[in-house]
XYZ file of C-alpha atoms in Angstrom:
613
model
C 50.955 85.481 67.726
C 49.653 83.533 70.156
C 50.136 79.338 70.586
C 48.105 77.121 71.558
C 49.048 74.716 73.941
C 47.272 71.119 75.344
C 47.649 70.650 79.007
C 48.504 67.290 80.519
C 47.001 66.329 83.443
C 49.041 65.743 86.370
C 50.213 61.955 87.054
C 48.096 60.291 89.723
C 49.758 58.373 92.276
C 49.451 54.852 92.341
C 45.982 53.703 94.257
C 45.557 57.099 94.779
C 41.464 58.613 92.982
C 41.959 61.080 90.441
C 40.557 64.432 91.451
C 36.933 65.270 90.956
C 36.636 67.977 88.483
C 32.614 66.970 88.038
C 33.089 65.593 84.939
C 31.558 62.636 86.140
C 28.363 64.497 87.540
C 27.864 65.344 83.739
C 25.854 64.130 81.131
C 26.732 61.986 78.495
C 24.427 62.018 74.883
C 22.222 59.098 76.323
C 21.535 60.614 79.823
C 21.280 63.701 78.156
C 18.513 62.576 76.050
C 16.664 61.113 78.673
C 17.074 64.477 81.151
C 16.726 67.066 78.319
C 13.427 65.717 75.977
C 11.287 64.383 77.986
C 9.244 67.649 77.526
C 9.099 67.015 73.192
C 8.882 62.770 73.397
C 5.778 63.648 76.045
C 4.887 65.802 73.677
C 3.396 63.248 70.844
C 0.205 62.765 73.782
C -0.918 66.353 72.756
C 0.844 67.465 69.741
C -1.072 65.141 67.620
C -4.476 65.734 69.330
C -4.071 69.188 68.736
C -4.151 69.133 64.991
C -6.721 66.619 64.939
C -8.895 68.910 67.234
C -8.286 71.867 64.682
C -8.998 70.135 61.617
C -12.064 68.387 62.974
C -13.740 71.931 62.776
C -13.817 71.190 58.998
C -15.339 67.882 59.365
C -13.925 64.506 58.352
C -12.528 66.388 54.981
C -10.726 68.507 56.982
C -9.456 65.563 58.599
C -7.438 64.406 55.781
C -5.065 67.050 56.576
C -4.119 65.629 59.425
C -0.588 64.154 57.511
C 0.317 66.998 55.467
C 0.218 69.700 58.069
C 1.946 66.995 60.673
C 5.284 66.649 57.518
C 5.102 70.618 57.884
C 5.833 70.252 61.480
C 8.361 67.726 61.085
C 9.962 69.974 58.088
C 10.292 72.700 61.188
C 11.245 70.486 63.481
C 13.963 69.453 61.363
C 15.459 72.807 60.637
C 14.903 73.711 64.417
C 17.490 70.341 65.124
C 19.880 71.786 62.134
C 19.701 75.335 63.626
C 20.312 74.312 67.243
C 23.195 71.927 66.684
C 24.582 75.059 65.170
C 23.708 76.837 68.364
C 25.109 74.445 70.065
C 28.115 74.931 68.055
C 28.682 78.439 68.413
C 27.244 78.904 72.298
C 28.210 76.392 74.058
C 27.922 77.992 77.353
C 24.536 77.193 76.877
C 21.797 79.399 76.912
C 20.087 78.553 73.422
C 18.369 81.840 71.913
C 19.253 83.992 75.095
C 23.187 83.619 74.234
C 22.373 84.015 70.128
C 20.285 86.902 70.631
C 22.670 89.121 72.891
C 25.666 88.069 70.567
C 24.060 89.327 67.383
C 20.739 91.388 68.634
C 21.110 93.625 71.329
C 20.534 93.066 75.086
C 17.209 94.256 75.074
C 15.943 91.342 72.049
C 18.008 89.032 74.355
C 16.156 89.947 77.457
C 13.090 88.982 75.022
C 14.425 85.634 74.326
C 15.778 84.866 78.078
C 12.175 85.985 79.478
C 10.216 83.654 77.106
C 12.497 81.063 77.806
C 11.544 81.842 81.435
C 7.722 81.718 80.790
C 8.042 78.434 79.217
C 10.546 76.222 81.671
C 7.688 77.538 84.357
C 4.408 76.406 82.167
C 6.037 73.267 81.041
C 6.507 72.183 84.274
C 2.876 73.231 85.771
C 1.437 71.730 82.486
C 3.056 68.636 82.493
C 2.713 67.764 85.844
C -1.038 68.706 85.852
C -1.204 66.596 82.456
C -0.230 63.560 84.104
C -2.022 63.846 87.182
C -4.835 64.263 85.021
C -3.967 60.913 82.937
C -4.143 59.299 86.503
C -7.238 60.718 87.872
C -8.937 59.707 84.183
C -7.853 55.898 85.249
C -8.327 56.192 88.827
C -11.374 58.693 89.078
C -11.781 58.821 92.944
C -8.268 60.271 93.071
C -10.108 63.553 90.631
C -10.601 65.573 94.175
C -6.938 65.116 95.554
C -5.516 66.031 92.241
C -3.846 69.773 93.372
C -1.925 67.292 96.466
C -1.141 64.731 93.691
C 0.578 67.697 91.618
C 2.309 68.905 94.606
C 3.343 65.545 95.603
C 4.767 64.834 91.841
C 6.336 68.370 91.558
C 7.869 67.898 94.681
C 9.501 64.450 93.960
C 11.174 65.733 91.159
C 12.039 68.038 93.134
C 14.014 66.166 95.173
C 15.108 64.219 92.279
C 16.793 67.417 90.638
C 18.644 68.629 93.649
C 20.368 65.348 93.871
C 22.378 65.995 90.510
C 21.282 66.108 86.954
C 23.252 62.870 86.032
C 21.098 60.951 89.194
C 17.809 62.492 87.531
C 18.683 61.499 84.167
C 19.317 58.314 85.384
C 16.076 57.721 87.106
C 14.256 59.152 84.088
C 16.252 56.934 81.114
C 13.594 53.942 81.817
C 10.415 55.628 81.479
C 11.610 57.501 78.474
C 12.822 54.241 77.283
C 9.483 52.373 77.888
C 7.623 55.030 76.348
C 9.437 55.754 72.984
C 9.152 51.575 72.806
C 6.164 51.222 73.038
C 4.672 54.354 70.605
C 7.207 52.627 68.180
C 5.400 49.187 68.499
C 2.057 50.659 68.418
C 3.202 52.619 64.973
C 4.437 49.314 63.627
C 1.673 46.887 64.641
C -0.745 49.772 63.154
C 0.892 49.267 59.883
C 0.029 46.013 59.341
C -3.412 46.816 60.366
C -5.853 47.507 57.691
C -8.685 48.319 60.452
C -8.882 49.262 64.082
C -8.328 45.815 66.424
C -10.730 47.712 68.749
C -12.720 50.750 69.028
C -13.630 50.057 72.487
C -12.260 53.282 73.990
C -14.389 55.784 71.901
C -17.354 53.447 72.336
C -20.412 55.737 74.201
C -18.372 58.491 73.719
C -19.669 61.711 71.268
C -17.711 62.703 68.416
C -16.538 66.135 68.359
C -16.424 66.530 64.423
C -18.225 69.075 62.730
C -20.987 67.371 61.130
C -21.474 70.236 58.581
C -18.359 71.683 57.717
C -16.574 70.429 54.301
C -14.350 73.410 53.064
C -10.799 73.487 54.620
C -9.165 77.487 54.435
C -5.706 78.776 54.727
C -6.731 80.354 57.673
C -7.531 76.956 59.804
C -4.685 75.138 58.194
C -2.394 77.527 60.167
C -4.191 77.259 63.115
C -4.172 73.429 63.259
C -0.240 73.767 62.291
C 0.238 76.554 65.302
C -1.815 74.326 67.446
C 0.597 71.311 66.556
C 3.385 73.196 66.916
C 2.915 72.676 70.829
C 4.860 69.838 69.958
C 8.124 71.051 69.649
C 8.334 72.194 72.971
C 11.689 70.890 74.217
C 13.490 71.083 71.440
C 15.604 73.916 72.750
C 15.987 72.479 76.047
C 19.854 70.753 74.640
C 20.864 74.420 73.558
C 20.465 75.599 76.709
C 21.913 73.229 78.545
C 25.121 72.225 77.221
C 27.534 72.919 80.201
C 25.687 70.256 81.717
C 27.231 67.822 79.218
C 30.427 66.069 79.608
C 33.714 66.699 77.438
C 33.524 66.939 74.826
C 30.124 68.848 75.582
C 29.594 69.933 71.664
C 29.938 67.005 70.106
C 27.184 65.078 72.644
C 25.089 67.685 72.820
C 25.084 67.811 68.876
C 24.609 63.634 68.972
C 21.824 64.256 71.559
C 20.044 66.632 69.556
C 19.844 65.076 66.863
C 18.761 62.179 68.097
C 15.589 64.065 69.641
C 14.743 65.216 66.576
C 15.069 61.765 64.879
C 12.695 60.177 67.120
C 10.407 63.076 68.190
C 9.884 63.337 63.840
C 9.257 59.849 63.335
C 6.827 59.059 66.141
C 4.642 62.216 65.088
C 4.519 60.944 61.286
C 3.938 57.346 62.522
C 1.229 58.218 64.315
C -0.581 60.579 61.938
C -0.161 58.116 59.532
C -2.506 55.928 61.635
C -4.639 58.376 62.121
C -5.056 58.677 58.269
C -5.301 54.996 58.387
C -7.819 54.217 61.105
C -10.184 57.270 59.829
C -9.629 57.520 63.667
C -12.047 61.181 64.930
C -11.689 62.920 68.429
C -13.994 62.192 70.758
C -14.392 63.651 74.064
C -12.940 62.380 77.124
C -10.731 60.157 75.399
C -7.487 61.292 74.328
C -6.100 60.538 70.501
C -3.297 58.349 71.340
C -5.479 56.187 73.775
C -7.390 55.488 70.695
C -4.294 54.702 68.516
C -3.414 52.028 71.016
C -6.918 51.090 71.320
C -7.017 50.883 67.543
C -3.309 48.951 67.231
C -2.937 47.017 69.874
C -6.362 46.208 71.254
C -8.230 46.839 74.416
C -5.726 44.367 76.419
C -2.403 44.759 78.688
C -0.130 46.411 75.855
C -3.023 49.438 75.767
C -2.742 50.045 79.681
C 0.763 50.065 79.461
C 0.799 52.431 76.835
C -1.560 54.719 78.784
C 0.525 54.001 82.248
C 3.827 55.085 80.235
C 2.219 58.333 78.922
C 0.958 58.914 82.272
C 4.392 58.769 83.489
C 6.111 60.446 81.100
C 4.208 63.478 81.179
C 4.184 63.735 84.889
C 8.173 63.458 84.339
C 8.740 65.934 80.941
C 8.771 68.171 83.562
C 12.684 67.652 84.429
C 13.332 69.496 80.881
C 12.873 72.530 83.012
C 14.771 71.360 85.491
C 17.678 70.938 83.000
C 17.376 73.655 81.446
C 16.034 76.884 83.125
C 19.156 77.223 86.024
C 21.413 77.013 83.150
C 19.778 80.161 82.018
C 19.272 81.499 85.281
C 22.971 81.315 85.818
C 23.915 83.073 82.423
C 21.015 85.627 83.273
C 23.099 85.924 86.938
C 26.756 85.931 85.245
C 25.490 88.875 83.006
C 23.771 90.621 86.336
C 20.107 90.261 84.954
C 19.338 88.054 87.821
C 20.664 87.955 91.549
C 24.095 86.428 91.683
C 22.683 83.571 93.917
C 21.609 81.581 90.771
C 25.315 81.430 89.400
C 26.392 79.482 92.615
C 26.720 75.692 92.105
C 25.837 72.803 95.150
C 27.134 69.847 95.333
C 26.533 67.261 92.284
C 27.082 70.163 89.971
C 23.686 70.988 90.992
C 22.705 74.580 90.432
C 20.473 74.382 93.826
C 19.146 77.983 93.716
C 17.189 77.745 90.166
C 15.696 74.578 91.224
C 14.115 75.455 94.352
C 13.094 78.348 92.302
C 11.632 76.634 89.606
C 9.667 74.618 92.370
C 8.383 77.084 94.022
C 7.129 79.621 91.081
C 5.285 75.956 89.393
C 4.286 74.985 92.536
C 2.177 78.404 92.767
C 0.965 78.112 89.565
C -0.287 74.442 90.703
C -2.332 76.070 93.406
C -3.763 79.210 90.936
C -4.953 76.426 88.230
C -6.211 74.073 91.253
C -4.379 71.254 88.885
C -6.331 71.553 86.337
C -4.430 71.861 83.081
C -6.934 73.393 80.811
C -6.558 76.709 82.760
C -2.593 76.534 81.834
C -2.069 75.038 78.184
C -3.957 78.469 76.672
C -0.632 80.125 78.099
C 1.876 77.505 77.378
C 3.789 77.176 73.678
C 3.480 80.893 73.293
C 7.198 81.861 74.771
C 9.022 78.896 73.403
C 7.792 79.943 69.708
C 9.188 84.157 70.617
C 12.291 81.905 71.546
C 12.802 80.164 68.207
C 11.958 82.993 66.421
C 14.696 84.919 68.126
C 17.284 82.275 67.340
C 16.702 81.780 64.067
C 17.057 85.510 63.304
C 20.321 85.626 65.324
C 21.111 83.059 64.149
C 20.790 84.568 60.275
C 22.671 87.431 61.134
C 25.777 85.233 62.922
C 25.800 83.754 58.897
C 26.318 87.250 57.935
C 28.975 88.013 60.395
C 30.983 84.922 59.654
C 30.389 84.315 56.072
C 31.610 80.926 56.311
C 31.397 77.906 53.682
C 28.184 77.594 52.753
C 26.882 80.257 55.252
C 24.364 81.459 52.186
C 22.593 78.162 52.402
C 22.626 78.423 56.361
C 21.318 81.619 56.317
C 18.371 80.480 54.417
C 17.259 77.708 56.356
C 17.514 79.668 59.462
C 15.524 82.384 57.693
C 13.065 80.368 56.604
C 12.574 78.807 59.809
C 12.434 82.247 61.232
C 9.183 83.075 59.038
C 7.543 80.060 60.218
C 7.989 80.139 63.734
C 7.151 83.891 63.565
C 3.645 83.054 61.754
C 3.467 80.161 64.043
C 3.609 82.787 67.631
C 1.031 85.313 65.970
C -1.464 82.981 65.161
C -0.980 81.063 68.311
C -1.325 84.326 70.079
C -4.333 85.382 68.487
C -6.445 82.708 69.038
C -5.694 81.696 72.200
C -5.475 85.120 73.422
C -9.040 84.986 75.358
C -8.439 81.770 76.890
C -5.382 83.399 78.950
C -2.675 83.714 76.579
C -3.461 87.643 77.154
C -1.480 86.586 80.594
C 2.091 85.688 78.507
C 1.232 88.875 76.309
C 1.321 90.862 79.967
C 4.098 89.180 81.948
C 6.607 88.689 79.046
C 7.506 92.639 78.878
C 6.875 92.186 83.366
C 9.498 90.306 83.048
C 11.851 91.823 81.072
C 11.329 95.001 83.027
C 12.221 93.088 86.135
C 15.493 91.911 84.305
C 16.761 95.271 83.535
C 15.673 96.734 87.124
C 18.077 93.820 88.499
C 20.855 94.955 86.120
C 20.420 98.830 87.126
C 20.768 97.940 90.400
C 23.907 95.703 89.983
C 25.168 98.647 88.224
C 24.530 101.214 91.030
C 26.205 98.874 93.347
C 29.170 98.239 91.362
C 29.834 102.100 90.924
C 29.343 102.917 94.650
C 31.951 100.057 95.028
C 34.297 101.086 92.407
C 34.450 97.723 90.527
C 36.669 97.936 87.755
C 39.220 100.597 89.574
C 41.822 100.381 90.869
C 40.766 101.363 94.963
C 42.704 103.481 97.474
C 45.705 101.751 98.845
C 44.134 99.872 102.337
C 45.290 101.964 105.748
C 45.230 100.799 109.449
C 42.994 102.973 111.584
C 42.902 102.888 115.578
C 39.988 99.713 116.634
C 37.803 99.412 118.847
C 35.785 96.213 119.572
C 32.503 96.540 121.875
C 30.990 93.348 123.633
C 27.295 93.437 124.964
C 27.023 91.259 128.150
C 24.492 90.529 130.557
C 25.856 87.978 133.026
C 29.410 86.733 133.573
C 30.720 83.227 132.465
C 32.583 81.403 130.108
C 31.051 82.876 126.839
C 32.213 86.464 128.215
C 35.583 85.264 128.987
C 35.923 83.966 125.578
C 34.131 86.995 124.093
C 36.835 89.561 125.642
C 39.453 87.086 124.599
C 38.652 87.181 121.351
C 38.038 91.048 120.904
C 41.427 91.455 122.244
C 42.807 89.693 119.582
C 40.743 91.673 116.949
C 41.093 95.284 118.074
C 43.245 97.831 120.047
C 40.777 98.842 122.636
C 38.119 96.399 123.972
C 34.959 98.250 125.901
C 32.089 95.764 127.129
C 28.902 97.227 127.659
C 25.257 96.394 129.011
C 21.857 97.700 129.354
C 20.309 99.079 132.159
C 16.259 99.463 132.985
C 14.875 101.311 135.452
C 13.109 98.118 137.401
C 14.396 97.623 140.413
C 14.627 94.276 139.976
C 16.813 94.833 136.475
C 19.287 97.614 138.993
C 19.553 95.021 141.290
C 20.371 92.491 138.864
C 22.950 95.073 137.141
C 24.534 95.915 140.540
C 25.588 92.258 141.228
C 26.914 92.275 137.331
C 29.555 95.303 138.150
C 30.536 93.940 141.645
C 31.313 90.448 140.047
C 32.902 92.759 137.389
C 34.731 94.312 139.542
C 36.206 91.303 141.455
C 36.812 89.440 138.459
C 38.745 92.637 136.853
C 39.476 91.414 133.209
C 41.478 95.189 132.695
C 37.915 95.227 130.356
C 35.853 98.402 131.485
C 31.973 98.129 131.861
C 30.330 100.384 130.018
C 26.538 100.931 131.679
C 24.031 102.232 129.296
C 20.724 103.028 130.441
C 17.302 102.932 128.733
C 14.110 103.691 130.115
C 12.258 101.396 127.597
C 12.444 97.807 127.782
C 15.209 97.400 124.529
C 18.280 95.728 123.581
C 19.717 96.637 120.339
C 18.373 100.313 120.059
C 20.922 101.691 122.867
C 24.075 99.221 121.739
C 23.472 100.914 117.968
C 23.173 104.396 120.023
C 26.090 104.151 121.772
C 27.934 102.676 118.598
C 27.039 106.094 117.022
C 27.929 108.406 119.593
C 31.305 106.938 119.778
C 31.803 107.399 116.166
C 30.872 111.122 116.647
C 33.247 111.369 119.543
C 35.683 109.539 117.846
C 36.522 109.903 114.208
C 38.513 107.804 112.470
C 37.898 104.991 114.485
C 36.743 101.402 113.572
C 34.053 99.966 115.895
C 33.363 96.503 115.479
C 30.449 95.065 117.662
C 31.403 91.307 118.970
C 28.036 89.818 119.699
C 28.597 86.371 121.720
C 26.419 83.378 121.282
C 25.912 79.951 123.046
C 25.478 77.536 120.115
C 23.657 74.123 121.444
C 24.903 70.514 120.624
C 21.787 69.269 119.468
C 19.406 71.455 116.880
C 15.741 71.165 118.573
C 17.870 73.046 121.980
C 18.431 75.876 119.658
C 14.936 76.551 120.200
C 15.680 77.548 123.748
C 17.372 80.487 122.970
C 16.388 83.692 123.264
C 17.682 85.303 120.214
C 19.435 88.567 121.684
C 22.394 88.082 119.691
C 20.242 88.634 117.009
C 18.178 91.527 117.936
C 21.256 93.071 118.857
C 23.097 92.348 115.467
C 19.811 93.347 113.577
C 19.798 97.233 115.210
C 23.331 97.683 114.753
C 23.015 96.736 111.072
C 20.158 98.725 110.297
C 21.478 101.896 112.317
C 25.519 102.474 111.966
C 27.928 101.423 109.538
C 29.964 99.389 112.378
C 31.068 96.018 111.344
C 29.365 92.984 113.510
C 31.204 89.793 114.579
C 29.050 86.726 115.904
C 31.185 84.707 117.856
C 29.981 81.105 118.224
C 30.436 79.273 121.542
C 30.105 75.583 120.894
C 28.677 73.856 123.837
C-alpha cells in the first residue's frame, strides 16, 4: 500500500525571496484566456462571414439559415468546451488530442492528431497575421504593396513578444482582447434595440454577392455553410494543449479558462447572427460582415472605427494561440522522441525558446509563399484542427469505456456525438475546398507523420548503439595521451601544455610543415625557440605538401591509434578568445578547421581551450 504524503515547503528566512520555482512565470485563468483564445474570439470576423457567404448561394431564403446553422455551431462548440475540460482533466501534461489519442489509440492515430495539430498552430499564425495586415491595408490602401514586410514586421513582434515569457505576452495581449470582446458585446446589445440598420453606409456602391435566382436551400449546402462556419472554432483546443503553462492548480484554471472561452466565443457568434437575421444584413464584396454589423448598430461614426481598429488588432494578435500552444506539443512530441530533443529544453521565463523560433520561421515562410495574401492560405487552414477534434472525441469515447466511471454512459455519448459531427464537418470541408489548396493539408499531413516516425527510428537506433536502458560495462582507466597543434610560441601555448598535462599522461605538441621556403624557415625558428624554451613537451613536425591544417593533425591522430591501441587521444585545440565581440572577427578560425577534421575523421575526443584576453 502506498501513502500519500503533502510536502511542506521549506521555511524562508526572514527578508530572505522565496525560491523561484516559475510558478510565477505561469498563467493564471485570466492571462490564460487572453494568451490561449485569441485565435477563436478573432475568430467571430470570419466565422460568421463564412456561413453567410455559403447560404447566400441560395439567395436571401437561404439566408434565413443563417441562425439555425450558427446554434448548431454553438451546440458543437459547447460539447467541444465539455469534452476538453475533460481533457484537461485527464491530460494535464497538455497536449490536447495528441496525449488522448496515444493513451487510448495507438501511436500511429496519435501521430495523426499531433501532425494536424502541427498544420494548424502553423496556418493560424500565417492566416491571422495576413488577416490583419489585410484589415490594415483595406483602411490604409497605400500600405496594399508593403503588405508581405507588414506581415513580417507583425510576425516578428510577436515574436519577440513570445520569447520574453508567456505570462509577459499574455499580459500585453489582455487589453486588446479586452477591447475587442467589449466592444462586439456593445455592438450586439445596441443592435437589439435596433429595429433597422443606423447606417448602411459601408455596403453603399458596393455589389451584392447573393444569388439573385436561387430559392431552394438542400442538405447538401446546409453542411457546407455549417463546415464553412466551423472555421470558427479554431482555438478551442489551444487550453488542452497548453496546460503546463498554467499555474497551480493548473486543472482547475485551465478548466475555468475554458470554459470561459466557450461562454463568450458562443454568445458573441449567436449575438451577432441574430443581427444578421435582424438587419436582413447580405454580403457584399469588399466589405467584411462584421464591418457592416457595426455599420448597421452603431453607425458610421468613432465607435465603428474602433470596432474595425480592434478586429484589426486582434487578428494580427490571435496569432499568439500558436505561440501558446504548439511548443507545448513540440515538447511532448520531443519527450516521446518524435521530434529532436532540442524542443523539450526550456529558456528562461519558462519560455520553450526552440518551438518559438520554430514556429517563426516555418510562418514566416509561408508569409513569403502566399506574398501576404490570405486568400491563398484560408483554403488550407481549419482542415487539421477538425482531424484533431475528431481524434479526441473518439479517444476520448473509448477513455469512458476504460474507466466506466459515474455517468461515463452519458459522457461517452456526448463525446460520440461530437465525434460524428466534427468527422462530417473535416470531409465536407475537405471536399470542397480541396481545389483551392486544401489538396496541400491532404499531402503534408501523412509528410508529416512520416517525418515523425523517421525521427523516432532514429532516436531508437541511437539509443541501442548506446545501450540506454542497460546496465553498461563497469568504466576502466586507459593510458592518455593529449596532442596540442601549435604554430608560434606564447602565452596561449604555455597555457595549452599546462593544461594537457593536467588532462593526460603523455602530452605530444605537434605542427604542420609546407614545403615553402618561407613556411621551413618559419618552422625552423619555431623548433629552435622550442628548443631553448624546453617545456620537457616534444615537437612533433608533420609535413604536408598541400597547403592544409586539419587533414594531417586527424592523420597523425589515426596513425597513433594504429600504433598504439588502447590508448585515448584527446586533441587540445587552443584559442585566443577577444574581449570585445566585433574583434572576434579577426580571427582566423584554425581552431576550428582543425576541430572540424578531427571530428569528421577519428573517434579522438577534442578539447577547445579558451584563452580569455
Amino acid at each position: 500500500m502506498s501513502v500519500l504524503t503533502t510536502e511542506q515547503p521549506d521555511a524562508v528566512p526572514a527578508g530572505e525571496e522565496p525560491p523561484d520555482t516559475g510558478e510565477r512565470h505561469r498563467l493564471t485563468a485570466v492571462t490564460g484566456l487572453a494568451a490561449l483564445s485569441l485565435d477563436a474570439m478573432a475568430s467571430v470576423a470570419y466565422g460568421p462571414e463564412a456561413i453567410v457567404l455559403v447560404l447566400a448561394a441560395a439567395g436571401a431564403h437561404g439566408l434565413g439559415f443563417t441562425l439555425p446553422v450558427t446554434l448548431a455551431i454553438a451546440a458543437l462548440l459547447a460539447v467541444l468546451v465539455a469534452s476538453y475540460r475533460q481533457v484537461i482533466a485527464a491530460f494535464p501534461d497538455g497536449g490536447g488530442s495528441y496525449a488522448v489519442a496515444k493513451a487510448h489509440l495507438g501511436a500511429r492515430t496519435s501521430l495523426v492528431a499531433a501532425a494536424s495539430l502541427v498544420l494548424d498552430y502553423v496556418l493560424n499564425v500565417a492566416v491571422a497575421v495576413t488577416a490583419g495586415v489585410a484589415a490594415l491595408t483595406s483602411a490604409f490602401p497605400a500600405l496594399y504593396d508593403d503588405r508581405l514586410w507588414l506581415c513580417l514586421a507583425v510576425l516578428a513582434l510577436i515574436t519577440g513578444v513570445n520569447l520574453r515569457g508567456i505570462v509577459e505576452s499574455a499580459k500585453a495581449f489582455i487589453v486588446p482582447t479586452a477591447v475587442f470582446v467589449g466592444a462586439i458585446f456593445v455592438l450586439i446589445v445596441v443592435g437589439l434595440f435596433r429595429s433597422h440598420p443606423v447606417s448602411t453606409a459601408t455596403a453603399a456602391g458596393h455589389a451584392s454577392v447573393v444569388a439573385g435566382n436561387a430559392t431552394s436551400v438542400g442538405v447538401l449546402l446546409l453542411l457546407k455553410a455549417f463546415a464553412s462556419g466551423c472555421a470558427a472554432l479554431t482555438g478551442v483546443e489551444a487550453i488542452a494543449n497548453a496546460v503546463p503553462t498554467f499555474r497551480v492548480p493548473r486543472v482547475r484554471r485551465a478548466q475555468r479558462a475554458e470554459v470561459a472561452l466557450g461562454a463568450v466565443l458562443g454568445l458573441m457568434l449567436i449575438g451577432l447572427s441574430v443581427l444578421i437575421g435582424r438587419f436582413h444584413l447580405q454580403p457584399v464584396a469588399g466589405v467584411t460582415v462584421l464591418a457592416q454589423l457595426a455599420d448597421a448598430s452603431l453607425g458610421h461614426n468613432g465607435a465603428f472605427y474602433v470596432i474595425q481598429f480592434a478586429t484589426t488588432l486582434l487578428l494580427a494578435l490571435s496569432a499568439n494561440t500558436s505561440f501558446g500552444g504548439l511548443p507545448v506539443l513540440l515538447k511532448l512530441l520531443a519527450r516521446d522522441n518524435y521530434a529532436p530533443h532540442v524542443f523539450a529544453l526550456k529558456a528562461d521565463h519558462q519560455v520553450h525558446r526552440h518551438g518559438v523560433l520554430a514556429l517563426a520561421v516555418v510562418s514566416a515562410a509561408l508569409l513569403v509563399f502566399s506574398g501576404g495574401d490570405t486568400n491563398t492560405l484560408v483554403p488550407m487552414f481549419a482542415i487539421g484542427v477538425f482531424v484533431g477534434f475528431t481524434v479526441a472525441q473518439v479517444g476520448m469515447v473509448r477513455h469512458w469505456r476504460l474507466e466506466r466511471g459515474p455517468g461515463w454512459r452519458g459522457k461517452a455519448l456526448l463525446n460520440g456525438f461530437g465525434a460524428v459531427l466534427t468527422g462530417v464537418a473535416t470531409v465536407v470541408v475537405t471536399a470542397s475546398k480541396f481545389t483551392e489548396g486544401a489538396w496541400l493539408i491532404v499531402i503534408a499531413l501523412p509528410l508529416l507523420v512520416v517525418a515523425f516516425v523517421a525521427v523516432h527510428r532514429a532516436y531508437g537506433r541511437i539509443g541501442e548503439r548506446l545501450g540506454l536502458g542497460r546496465i553498461p560495462q563497469a568504466p576502466h582507466r586507459q593510458r592518455s595521451l593529449v596532442v596540442v597543434p601549435v604554430s608560434t610560441l606564447s602565452r596561449l601555448t604555455s597555457e595549452a601544455l599546462t593544461a594537457a598535462g593536467s588532462l593526460g599522461d603523455e602530452v605530444r605538441a605537434v605542427t604542420v610543415c609546407y614545403p615553402d621556403p618561407e613556411d621551413r624557415a618559419q618552422l625552423h625558428a619555431l623548433e629552435r625557440s622550442w628548443a631553448e624554451w624546453d617545456p620537457g613537451v616534444p615537437l612533433v613536425r608533420l609535413t604536408c605538401e598541400r597547403r592544409t591544417l586539419g587533414r594531417p593533425i586527424a592523420a597523425y591522430v589515426r596513425e597513433v591509434a594504429a600504433r598504439e591501441p588502447g590508448t585515448r587521444v584527446t586533441v587540445l585545440i587552443p584559442e585566443a578568445e577577444p574581449e570585445r565581440l566585433w574583434q572576434r572577427l579577426l580571427q582566423n578560425q584554425r581552431g576550428a578547421v582543425v576541430a572540424h577534421a578531427v571530428r569528421r575523421e577519428t573517434d579522438a575526443a577534442i578539447c577547445r581551450l579558451r584563452f580569455r584576453l
